[in-house]
Coordinates of C-alpha atoms and ligand atoms in Angstrom, one line a residue:
X17 CA -0.8 -33.8 4.7
X18 CA -4.3 -32.9 5.0
X19 CA -6.0 -31.1 1.2
X20 CA -6.9 -28.2 3.6
X21 CA -3.5 -27.8 3.8
X22 CA -2.5 -27.2 -0.2
X23 CA -4.8 -24.3 0.2
X24 CA -3.8 -20.8 1.2
X25 CA -4.0 -20.1 5.2
X26 CA -6.7 -17.9 6.0
X27 CA -6.7 -14.4 5.5
X28 CA -4.4 -14.5 2.8
X29 CA -5.0 -14.3 -1.0
X30 CA -2.9 -15.6 -3.9
X31 CA -2.4 -12.2 -5.9
X32 CA -2.8 -14.1 -9.6
X33 CA -1.8 -11.7 -12.5
X34 CA -5.3 -9.7 -12.6
X35 CA -4.7 -8.4 -9.0
X36 CA -0.2 -8.7 -9.4
X37 CA -1.1 -6.6 -12.2
X38 CA -2.9 -4.3 -10.3
X39 CA -0.4 -3.7 -7.4
X40 CA 2.4 -3.3 -9.7
X41 CA 0.4 -0.4 -11.4
X42 CA -0.4 0.9 -7.8
X43 CA 3.5 0.4 -6.9
X44 CA 4.7 2.3 -10.1
X45 CA 2.4 5.0 -9.5
X46 CA 3.3 5.7 -5.7
X47 CA 6.9 5.5 -6.9
X48 CA 6.2 7.9 -9.8
X49 CA 4.6 10.9 -7.2
X50 CA 6.5 10.0 -4.4
X51 CA 10.2 10.2 -5.8
X52 CA 8.6 13.5 -7.4
X53 CA 8.1 14.3 -3.6
X54 CA 12.0 14.1 -3.1
X55 CA 11.6 9.9 -1.5
X56 CA 13.5 7.8 -1.8
X57 CA 13.1 3.7 -1.7
X58 CA 13.8 1.5 1.6
X59 CA 13.1 -2.3 1.7
X60 CA 13.4 -3.5 5.3
X61 CA 12.9 -7.1 6.7
X62 CA 9.6 -9.2 6.7
X63 CA 10.6 -9.8 10.2
X64 CA 12.2 -8.1 12.9
X65 CA 12.9 -8.9 16.8
X66 CA 9.6 -8.6 18.7
X67 CA 10.9 -6.2 21.0
X68 CA 11.0 -3.6 17.3
X69 CA 7.5 -3.8 17.8
X70 CA 6.1 -3.9 21.5
X71 CA 8.5 -1.3 22.1
X72 CA 7.3 1.4 19.4
X73 CA 3.9 0.0 18.7
X74 CA 3.1 -0.1 22.0
X75 CA 2.4 -3.4 24.7
X76 CA -1.2 -1.9 25.2
X77 CA -2.3 -1.8 21.0
X78 CA -4.6 -4.2 19.8
X79 CA -1.5 -5.1 17.0
X80 CA 0.5 -6.4 20.4
X81 CA -1.8 -7.6 21.9
X82 CA -3.5 -9.7 19.8
X83 CA -2.2 -9.7 16.2
X84 CA 1.5 -10.2 16.2
X85 CA 2.9 -13.6 14.3
X86 CA 5.2 -14.0 16.8
X87 CA 7.4 -17.5 17.0
X88 CA 10.7 -18.3 18.3
X89 CA 13.3 -19.2 15.9
X90 CA 16.2 -22.1 15.7
X91 CA 18.4 -19.9 17.6
X92 CA 16.0 -18.9 20.1
X93 CA 15.3 -15.4 19.5
X94 CA 11.8 -13.6 19.6
X95 CA 11.0 -13.1 16.3
X96 CA 8.0 -11.4 14.7
X97 CA 6.6 -10.7 10.9
X98 CA 6.1 -6.8 10.5
X99 CA 2.5 -6.1 11.3
X100 CA 3.7 -2.6 9.7
X101 CA 6.6 -0.6 7.6
X102 CA 7.1 2.5 10.6
X103 CA 8.5 0.6 13.6
X104 CA 11.3 -1.1 10.9
X105 CA 11.9 1.8 9.1
X106 CA 13.0 3.7 12.2
X107 CA 14.9 1.3 13.6
X108 CA 16.9 1.0 10.0
X109 CA 17.2 4.5 10.1
X110 CA 18.8 4.7 13.3
X111 CA 20.9 1.5 12.3
X112 CA 22.7 3.3 9.4
X113 CA 22.9 6.8 10.8
X114 CA 20.3 8.0 8.4
X115 CA 18.8 10.8 10.4
X116 CA 22.6 11.4 12.3
X117 CA 23.4 15.5 12.6
X118 CA 20.2 16.8 12.0
X119 CA 20.1 15.7 8.7
X120 CA 16.3 14.8 7.4
X121 CA 15.5 11.5 4.9
X122 CA 12.6 10.5 3.2
X123 CA 11.8 7.3 2.4
X124 CA 8.9 4.6 0.8
X125 CA 8.3 1.2 0.9
X126 CA 5.8 -1.1 0.2
X127 CA 5.6 -5.1 0.8
X128 CA 3.4 -7.5 2.8
X129 CA 2.6 -6.9 6.7
X130 CA 1.1 -9.9 8.7
X131 CA -1.7 -9.0 11.4
X132 CA -3.6 -11.6 12.8
X133 CA -6.8 -10.4 12.4
X134 CA -10.6 -11.8 12.0
X135 CA -10.8 -12.0 8.4
X136 CA -13.6 -10.0 6.1
X137 CA -13.8 -8.1 3.3
X138 CA -10.4 -5.7 3.3
X139 CA -9.4 -6.9 6.7
X140 CA -7.0 -9.8 6.0
X141 CA -4.1 -11.7 7.7
X142 CA -1.3 -11.3 4.9
X143 CA -2.0 -7.4 3.6
X144 CA 0.0 -5.5 1.1
X145 CA 1.1 -2.1 2.2
X146 CA 2.5 1.4 0.4
X147 CA 4.0 4.0 3.0
X148 CA 6.5 7.1 3.0
X149 CA 7.8 7.9 6.5
X150 CA 9.7 11.5 6.3
X151 CA 12.3 11.8 9.5
X152 CA 14.3 14.6 10.9
X153 CA 11.8 16.9 10.3
X154 CA 9.6 19.1 12.6
X155 CA 7.6 21.8 10.7
X156 CA 4.4 21.5 9.9
X157 CA 5.0 21.8 6.1
X158 CA 5.8 18.1 5.9
X159 CA 2.5 17.3 7.9
X160 CA 1.2 18.9 4.9
X161 CA 3.5 18.1 2.7
X162 CA 2.7 13.9 3.7
X163 CA -1.0 14.7 3.2
X164 CA -0.5 15.9 -0.2
X165 CA 1.5 13.2 -1.4
X166 CA -1.2 10.4 0.1
X167 CA -4.3 12.5 -1.4
X168 CA -2.2 12.9 -5.0
X169 CA -1.6 9.0 -5.2
X170 CA -5.5 8.0 -4.4
X171 CA -6.6 10.9 -7.4
X172 CA -3.9 9.2 -9.7
X173 CA -5.0 5.8 -9.2
X174 CA -8.5 7.3 -10.0
X175 CA -10.4 7.5 -7.1
X176 CA -12.7 10.7 -7.5
X177 CA -12.9 12.7 -4.7
X178 CA -15.8 12.9 -3.6
X179 CA -15.7 9.0 -2.6
X180 CA -13.6 9.6 0.2
X181 CA -13.0 11.7 3.5
X182 CA -10.2 12.6 4.6
X183 CA -9.9 13.0 8.6
X184 CA -7.6 14.6 10.6
X185 CA -6.9 14.9 14.5
X186 CA -4.1 16.0 16.8
X187 CA -3.2 13.8 19.6
X188 CA -0.8 16.1 21.4
X189 CA 2.6 15.5 23.0
X190 CA 4.5 15.0 26.2
X191 CA 3.7 17.7 27.3
X192 CA -0.1 18.1 26.8
X193 CA -0.8 14.2 26.0
X194 CA -0.3 12.3 30.1
X195 CA -3.0 14.8 31.7
X196 CA -5.3 14.5 29.0
X197 CA -5.1 10.4 29.2
X198 CA -5.9 11.2 33.1
X199 CA -9.2 13.1 32.0
X200 CA -10.5 10.5 29.8
X201 CA -9.6 7.5 32.2
X202 CA -11.6 9.3 34.9
X203 CA -14.7 9.8 32.4
X204 CA -14.3 5.9 31.8
X205 CA -14.4 5.0 35.3
X206 CA -17.0 7.9 35.9
X207 CA -19.5 6.4 32.9
X208 CA -18.4 2.5 33.6
X209 CA -21.9 1.7 33.8
X210 CA -22.9 2.2 30.0
X211 CA -19.6 1.3 28.5
X212 CA -18.3 -2.3 27.3
X213 CA -16.0 -4.2 29.4
X214 CA -13.0 -3.5 27.1
X215 CA -13.8 0.1 27.4
X216 CA -13.6 -0.2 31.1
X217 CA -10.8 -2.1 30.9
X218 CA -8.5 0.5 28.3
X219 CA -9.0 3.2 31.6
X220 CA -6.3 1.4 32.7
X221 CA -4.2 0.4 29.9
X222 CA -4.8 2.7 26.9
X223 CA -8.2 5.2 27.6
X224 CA -8.0 7.0 24.2
X225 CA -8.6 3.6 22.6
X226 CA -11.7 3.7 23.9
X227 CA -12.9 6.3 21.1
X228 CA -12.4 4.0 18.4
X229 CA -14.4 1.4 19.9
X230 CA -17.0 0.3 17.7
X231 CA -20.1 -0.7 20.1
X232 CA -22.9 2.4 19.4
X233 CA -23.5 2.7 22.8
X234 CA -19.8 3.0 23.5
X235 CA -19.6 5.7 20.5
X236 CA -22.3 7.4 22.0
X237 CA -20.5 8.2 25.5
X238 CA -17.3 8.7 24.3
X239 CA -18.6 11.5 22.1
X240 CA -18.9 13.0 25.3
X241 CA -15.5 12.5 26.6
X242 CA -12.7 15.9 27.3
X243 CA -11.6 17.0 23.7
X244 CA -7.9 17.2 24.0
X245 CA -8.6 19.6 21.3
X246 CA -9.2 21.7 24.8
X247 CA -6.5 20.3 26.6
X248 CA -3.1 21.0 23.9
X249 CA -0.6 22.9 25.2
X250 CA 0.3 25.8 23.1
X251 CA 3.3 24.4 20.7
X252 CA 0.9 21.5 19.7
X253 CA -2.1 23.9 18.9
X254 CA 0.1 25.9 16.6
X255 CA 1.4 23.2 15.0
X256 CA -2.3 21.9 14.3
X257 CA -3.3 25.3 12.9
X258 CA -0.5 25.5 10.9
X259 CA -1.0 22.1 9.3
X260 CA -4.2 23.0 8.6
X261 CA -4.0 26.5 7.5
X262 CA -1.6 25.1 4.9
X263 CA -3.8 22.2 3.7
X264 CA -6.4 24.8 3.1
X265 CA -3.8 27.1 1.1
X266 CA -3.2 24.6 -1.3
X267 CA -6.8 23.1 -1.5
X268 CA -7.2 20.0 0.6
X269 CA -10.6 19.5 1.7
X270 CA -10.8 17.8 5.1
X271 CA -12.7 17.1 8.2
X272 CA -11.6 17.4 11.5
X273 CA -12.2 14.0 13.3
X274 CA -11.6 14.4 17.0
X275 CA -12.1 11.0 18.3
X276 CA -9.7 10.0 15.4
X277 CA -6.8 8.4 17.8
X278 CA -5.2 5.5 15.6
X279 CA -4.5 2.1 16.6
X280 CA -0.5 2.7 17.3
X281 CA 0.9 4.2 20.4
X282 CA 3.7 6.1 18.7
X283 CA 1.6 8.9 17.3
X284 CA 2.2 12.0 18.6
X285 CA 0.1 15.6 17.1
X286 CA -0.7 15.0 13.4
X287 CA -2.9 12.0 13.0
X288 CA -4.7 11.9 9.8
X289 CA -7.1 8.9 8.2
X290 CA -8.8 8.3 4.1
X291 CA -12.0 6.6 4.2
X292 CA -13.9 5.7 1.1
X293 CA -17.2 4.8 0.4
X294 CA -18.4 1.6 -0.4
X295 CA -16.4 -0.6 1.3
X296 CA -18.3 -1.4 4.5
X297 CA -17.2 -1.4 7.7
X298 CA -13.0 -1.2 7.0
X299 CA -12.8 2.0 5.0
X300 CA -9.9 2.8 5.7
X301 CA -7.8 2.6 2.3
X302 CA -4.7 5.1 4.4
X303 CA -3.8 6.5 7.4
X304 CA -0.3 7.9 9.3
X305 CA 0.5 10.7 11.4
X306 CA 3.5 11.5 13.4
X307 CA 5.9 9.8 16.0
X308 CA 8.1 12.2 17.2
X309 CA 9.3 10.1 19.8
X310 CA 9.6 6.7 18.2
X311 CA 13.1 7.1 17.5
X312 CA 14.1 7.9 21.2
X313 CA 12.8 4.5 21.9
X314 CA 14.9 2.9 20.2
X315 CA 17.7 4.2 22.0
X316 CA 18.5 7.0 19.2
X317 CA 18.6 11.1 19.7
X318 CA 15.8 12.9 19.8
X319 CA 14.2 13.2 16.0
X320 CA 10.7 14.0 14.7
X321 CA 8.6 12.2 12.1
X322 CA 5.8 11.0 10.3
X323 CA 4.3 9.2 7.7
X324 CA 1.5 7.1 6.7
X325 CA 0.9 3.7 5.1
X326 CA -2.1 2.6 2.5
X327 CA -3.7 -0.4 1.9
X328 CA -3.4 -1.8 -1.4
X329 CA -6.5 -4.3 -0.8
X330 CA -8.5 -1.7 0.0
X331 CA -7.3 0.5 -2.2
X332 CA -8.2 -1.6 -5.5
X333 CA -11.7 -2.1 -3.9
X334 CA -12.5 1.3 -3.6
X335 CA -11.2 1.8 -7.1
X336 CA -13.5 -1.7 -8.2
X337 CA -16.3 0.5 -6.0
X338 CA -16.3 3.5 -8.4
X339 CA -15.7 1.4 -11.6
X340 CA -11.5 1.7 -12.5
X341 CA -10.2 -0.8 -14.3
X342 CA -6.5 -1.6 -14.3
X343 CA -4.7 -0.6 -17.8
X344 CA -4.6 -4.0 -19.0
X345 CA -1.1 -3.7 -21.8
X346 CA -1.3 -6.5 -24.2
X347 CA 0.0 -9.9 -24.0
X348 CA 1.7 -9.7 -27.0
X349 CA 1.8 -7.1 -29.8
X350 CA 3.0 -9.8 -32.3
X351 CA 1.9 -13.5 -32.3
X352 CA 4.5 -15.6 -34.7
X353 CA 2.2 -18.2 -36.0
X354 CA 4.6 -21.5 -37.5
X355 CA 3.1 -22.8 -40.3
X356 CA 4.4 -26.4 -39.9
X357 CA 6.4 -28.1 -37.2
X358 CA 9.5 -28.3 -38.8
X359 CA 9.8 -24.5 -38.8
X360 CA 9.4 -24.2 -35.1
X361 CA 12.9 -23.3 -35.0
X362 CA 12.6 -20.6 -37.7
X363 CA 9.6 -18.9 -36.0
X364 CA 11.4 -19.1 -32.2
X365 CA 14.3 -17.0 -34.1
X366 CA 12.0 -14.4 -35.5
X367 CA 9.6 -14.3 -31.5
X368 CA 13.7 -13.8 -30.2
X369 CA 14.5 -10.9 -32.0
X370 CA 11.1 -9.3 -32.2
X371 CA 11.6 -9.6 -28.4
X372 CA 15.2 -8.2 -28.5
X373 CA 13.9 -5.2 -30.6
X374 CA 11.8 -4.1 -27.7
X375 CA 8.0 -5.6 -28.9
X376 CA 6.1 -7.9 -26.7
X377 CA 6.0 -11.1 -29.1
X378 CA 4.8 -14.5 -28.3
X379 CA 4.3 -18.0 -30.4
X380 CA 2.9 -21.2 -29.6
X381 CA 4.5 -24.1 -27.3
X382 CA 1.8 -26.8 -27.5
X383 CA 1.8 -27.8 -31.3
X384 CA -1.6 -26.0 -31.8
X385 CA -3.0 -25.9 -35.6
X386 CA -2.3 -23.1 -37.6
X387 CA -6.3 -22.1 -37.1
X388 CA -6.0 -22.6 -33.2
X389 CA -2.5 -20.5 -33.2
X390 CA -4.3 -17.5 -35.1
X391 CA -7.3 -18.1 -32.1
X392 CA -4.5 -18.0 -29.4
X393 CA -3.2 -14.7 -31.2
X394 CA -6.4 -13.1 -31.1
X395 CA -7.0 -13.8 -26.8
X396 CA -3.4 -12.1 -26.6
X397 CA -4.5 -9.5 -28.0
X398 CA -2.0 -9.5 -31.1
X399 CA -2.0 -6.8 -33.6
X400 CA -0.2 -8.6 -35.8
X401 CA 0.6 -12.1 -37.3
X402 CA 3.7 -13.0 -38.3
X403 CA 3.2 -16.1 -40.7
X404 CA 6.6 -18.1 -41.0
X405 CA 5.8 -20.7 -43.7
X406 CA 8.4 -22.8 -45.3
X407 CA 8.1 -21.8 -49.0
X408 CA 8.3 -17.9 -47.6
X409 CA 11.0 -18.5 -45.3
X410 CA 13.3 -20.7 -48.1
X411 CA 12.9 -16.8 -50.1
X412 CA 14.4 -15.5 -47.3
X413 CA 10.8 -13.9 -46.4
X414 CA 7.6 -13.8 -43.6
X415 CA 4.1 -12.6 -43.7
X416 CA 2.5 -10.3 -41.5
X417 CA -1.1 -10.0 -40.9
X418 CA -2.6 -6.9 -40.0
X419 CA -5.3 -8.4 -37.5
X420 CA -7.9 -5.1 -38.3
X421 CA -7.2 -5.1 -41.6
X422 CA -7.3 -8.5 -42.2
X423 CA -4.4 -7.9 -44.7
X424 CA -1.4 -10.1 -45.4
X425 CA 2.3 -8.5 -46.6
X426 CA 5.3 -10.2 -47.4
X427 CA 8.6 -8.9 -45.0
X428 CA 11.6 -9.7 -45.9
X429 CA 13.0 -11.9 -42.8
X430 CA 15.8 -9.4 -42.3
X431 CA 13.3 -6.3 -41.7
X432 CA 10.9 -8.3 -39.7
X433 CA 11.8 -6.5 -36.7
X434 CA 12.4 -2.9 -37.7
X435 CA 9.1 -3.0 -40.2
X436 CA 6.6 -4.4 -37.8
X437 CA 8.2 -1.9 -35.0
X438 CA 7.8 1.0 -37.4
X439 CA 4.0 -0.3 -37.9
X440 CA 3.0 -0.3 -34.2
X441 CA 4.8 3.0 -33.5
X442 CA 2.4 4.8 -36.6
X443 CA -1.0 3.2 -34.8
Ligands
HAM16 P1 -2.3 1.3 9.7 O1 -3.7 2.5 10.1 O2 -2.5 0.4 10.9 O3 -1.1 2.2 9.8 O4 -2.3 1.0 8.6 C1 -2.4 1.5 7.2 C2 -3.6 0.7 6.5 O5 -3.4 -0.2 6.1 C3 -5.1 1.0 6.8 O6 -4.9 2.3 6.4 C4 -5.1 -0.2 5.7 O7 -6.3 0.2 4.5 C5 -4.4 -1.0 5.7 N1 -4.5 -1.9 6.5 C6 -4.7 -2.1 7.8 N2 -4.6 -3.7 8.5 C7 -5.5 -3.9 7.5 C8 -5.6 -5.5 7.4 N3 -5.8 -6.3 8.5 N4 -6.5 -5.7 6.3 C9 -5.9 -5.4 4.9 N5 -5.8 -3.5 4.9 C10 -5.0 -3.3 6.2 C11 0.1 2.0 9.9 O8 0.3 0.5 9.2 C12 1.2 2.9 10.3 N6 2.2 2.3 9.8 C13 1.1 4.4 9.2 C14 2.1 5.2 9.4 C15 3.2 5.3 8.9 N7 1.8 6.0 10.5 C16 2.8 6.9 10.5 N8 4.0 6.2 9.5

């Protein structure tokens, strides 16, 4: 094995303790908020039959066309590492009948996703998402609900509102979108000489994606393209107006962005994206929308649905750009120092009892001197050091040193856990 093979693959990152702690903090925050909105957890496999993503996300998307980790397993099946969570959640809901007889279900999930993209700041090949999906619900109140939940999450992790933009748009539905797509395709053909090759090709495959081209020349041409707003059917227009009015009612500030088309083909009607300041090109920290036809694409009954996913790496970048620190709990509240090697067993018994009593406690396992154990206690952030010396132990006691006041007292061994518990609690 060459040394380059013992490094993490390009576009992946090890979550070392500091970042792993941030991941746990944001997932706990998300769980607390989303469960308050009535969402329940779901975990689906990290890989699926390739067809789940091809049918759901769409063959003409960048994700399916260029970015999937697809391989044949030993049984000759085509398998793909999930590039996102929605297709899997809808597949699971159909498979287990979670929406039969018109019942709705609200689900949230978190975990790694895989896309073979060109890595850059905020763009990884393995990245981590937290998402929600609400299935079986067509009314605009649920569109407003998921948007409010997403914004509440970003506020709860501390990203200031004035550093984020909430963009919304409507993609129409199967009644008004086909004619609109055709209009955009004709517009692209008419303006082919001023557009990049990829956009010209998109006229035949996925014309609306041309709105998302990062090429400034294309963006300027596409700003003159026909708008769905002007072609939307009455039902879609009424649904979109209702979503906006509900957001207005609860004071959520948004911007309408007619060029917001998103990179997945399953979207219908409401789509939205949250962009954060200070992140460069990869500034979308979360996004989502409605996908009222997705369940049918898998052979299920017509079942409306919508949801969003937020990207952990970009959320963390946005938190750092806003100067927010993830709260760090002390590694140990109490450190048990053993004065001599022969009392290591007694120290171990004390540390075990403290942990059983719910106290974060630790001790040395590397034969440190007493002085070095105090240094370690300091580094771990311990508020008290329990000194287990042969003389005290012989008298059935330990010495407790308060690190802040540098005062010491003797405590009966049998009372140590209760005594420390109450002293920690009093602070
Ligand atoms: P998406 O916009 O493709 O939507 O991804 C959602 C979020 O995941 C993005 O806003 C971004 O923060 C993060 N993300 C995407 N790709 C990467 C990457 N390569 N590296 C780092 N972060 C990334 C979806 O995935 C849909 N499933 C959302 C949804 C749920 N729509 C309806 N329900």
